CSV table of C-alpha atoms in Angstrom, one decimal:
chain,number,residue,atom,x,y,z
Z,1,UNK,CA,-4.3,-26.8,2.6
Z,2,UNK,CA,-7.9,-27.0,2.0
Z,3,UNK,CA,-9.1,-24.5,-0.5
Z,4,UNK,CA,-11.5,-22.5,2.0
Z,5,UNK,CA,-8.6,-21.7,4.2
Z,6,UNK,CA,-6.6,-20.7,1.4
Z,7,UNK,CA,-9.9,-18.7,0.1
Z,8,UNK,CA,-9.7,-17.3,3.8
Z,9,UNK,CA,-5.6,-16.4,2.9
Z,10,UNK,CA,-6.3,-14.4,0.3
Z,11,UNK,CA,-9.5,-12.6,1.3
Z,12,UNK,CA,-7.0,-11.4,5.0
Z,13,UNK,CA,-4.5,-10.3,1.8
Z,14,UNK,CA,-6.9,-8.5,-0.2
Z,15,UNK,CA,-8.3,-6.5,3.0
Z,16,UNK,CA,-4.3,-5.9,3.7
Z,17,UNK,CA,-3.8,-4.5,0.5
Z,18,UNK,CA,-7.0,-2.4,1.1
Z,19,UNK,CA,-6.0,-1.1,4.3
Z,20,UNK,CA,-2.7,-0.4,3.4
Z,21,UNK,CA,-3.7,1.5,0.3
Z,22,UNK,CA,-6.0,3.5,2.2
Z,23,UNK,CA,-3.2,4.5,4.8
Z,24,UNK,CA,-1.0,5.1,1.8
Z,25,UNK,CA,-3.4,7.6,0.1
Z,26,UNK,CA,-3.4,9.1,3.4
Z,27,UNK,CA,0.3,9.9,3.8
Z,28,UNK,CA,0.8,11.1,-0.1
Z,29,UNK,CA,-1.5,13.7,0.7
Z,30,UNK,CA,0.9,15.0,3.2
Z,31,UNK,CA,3.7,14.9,1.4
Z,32,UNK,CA,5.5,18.3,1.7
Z,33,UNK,CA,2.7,20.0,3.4
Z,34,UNK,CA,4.9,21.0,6.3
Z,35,UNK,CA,7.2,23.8,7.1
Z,36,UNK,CA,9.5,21.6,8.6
Z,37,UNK,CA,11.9,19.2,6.7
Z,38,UNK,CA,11.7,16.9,9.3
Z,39,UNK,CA,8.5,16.2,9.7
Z,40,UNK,CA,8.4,15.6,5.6
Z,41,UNK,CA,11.2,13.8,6.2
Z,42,UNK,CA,9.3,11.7,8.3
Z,43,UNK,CA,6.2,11.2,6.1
Z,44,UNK,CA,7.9,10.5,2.9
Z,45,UNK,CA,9.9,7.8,5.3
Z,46,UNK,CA,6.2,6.6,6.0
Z,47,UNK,CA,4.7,7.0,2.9
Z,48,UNK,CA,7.8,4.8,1.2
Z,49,UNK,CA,7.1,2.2,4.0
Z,50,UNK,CA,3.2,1.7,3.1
Z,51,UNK,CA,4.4,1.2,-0.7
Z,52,UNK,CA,6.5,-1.2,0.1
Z,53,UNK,CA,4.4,-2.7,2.7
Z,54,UNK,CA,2.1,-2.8,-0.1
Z,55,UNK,CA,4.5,-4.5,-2.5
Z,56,UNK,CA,5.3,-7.4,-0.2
Z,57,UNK,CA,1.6,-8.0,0.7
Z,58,UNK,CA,1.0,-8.5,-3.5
Z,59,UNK,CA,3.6,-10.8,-3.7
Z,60,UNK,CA,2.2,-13.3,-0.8
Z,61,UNK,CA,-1.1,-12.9,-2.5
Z,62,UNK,CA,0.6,-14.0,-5.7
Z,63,UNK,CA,2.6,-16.7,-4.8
Z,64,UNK,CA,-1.3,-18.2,-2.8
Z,65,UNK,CA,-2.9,-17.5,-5.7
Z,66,UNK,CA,-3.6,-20.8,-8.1
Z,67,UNK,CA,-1.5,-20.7,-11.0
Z,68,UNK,CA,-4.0,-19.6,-14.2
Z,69,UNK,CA,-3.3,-23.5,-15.8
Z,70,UNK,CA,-5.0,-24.4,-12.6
Z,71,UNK,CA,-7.5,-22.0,-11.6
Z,72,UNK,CA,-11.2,-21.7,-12.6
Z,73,UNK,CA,-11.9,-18.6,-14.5
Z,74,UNK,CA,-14.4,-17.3,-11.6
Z,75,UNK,CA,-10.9,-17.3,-9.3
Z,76,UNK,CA,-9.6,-15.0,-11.7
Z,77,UNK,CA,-12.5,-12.5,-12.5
Z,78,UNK,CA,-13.0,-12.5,-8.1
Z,79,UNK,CA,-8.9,-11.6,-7.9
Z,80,UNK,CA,-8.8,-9.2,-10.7
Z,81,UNK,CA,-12.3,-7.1,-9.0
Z,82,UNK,CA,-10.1,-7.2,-5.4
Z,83,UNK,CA,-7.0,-5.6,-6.9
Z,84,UNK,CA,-9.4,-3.3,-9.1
Z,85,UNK,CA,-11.0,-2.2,-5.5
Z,86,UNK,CA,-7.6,-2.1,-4.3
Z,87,UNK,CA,-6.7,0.3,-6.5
Z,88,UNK,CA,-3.6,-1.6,-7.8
């Protein structure tokens, strides 16, 4: 795999994780806002979905990610300011 593609693999990760925190955020707020049980039923189902939509999306990016024996320092800094944005 050539290293732009795998470059190109982790940024469609990163903006994953983005999206996916945003949508999370969006659902926590809702949380027990509703009269009805069921529909907090429902949201805490989706809010608990996102998370571990979330979680599953940071492992891929993991296992693409070079191990740090292997990677160049600027690999590192650019991961750890993508996660930072993330929020995670």
């Amino acid at each position: 795999m050539s290293d732009d593609y795998a470059h190109g693999q982790r940024d469609g990760l990163r903006l994953a994780l983005a999206l996916l925190a945003a949508e999370e955020a969006k659902w926590a707020a809702l949380l027990g806002e509703s009269r009805s049980g069921r529909t907090n039923a429902v949201r805490a189902v989706r809010h608990k979905t996102l998370q571990v939509a979330q979680a599953r999306v940071q492992t891929a990016l993991n296992r693409l990610t070079p191990k740090p024996d292997r990677a160049d320092k600027a690999m590192t800094t650019e991961l750890a300011a993508a996660l930072d944005k993330a929020g995670l």
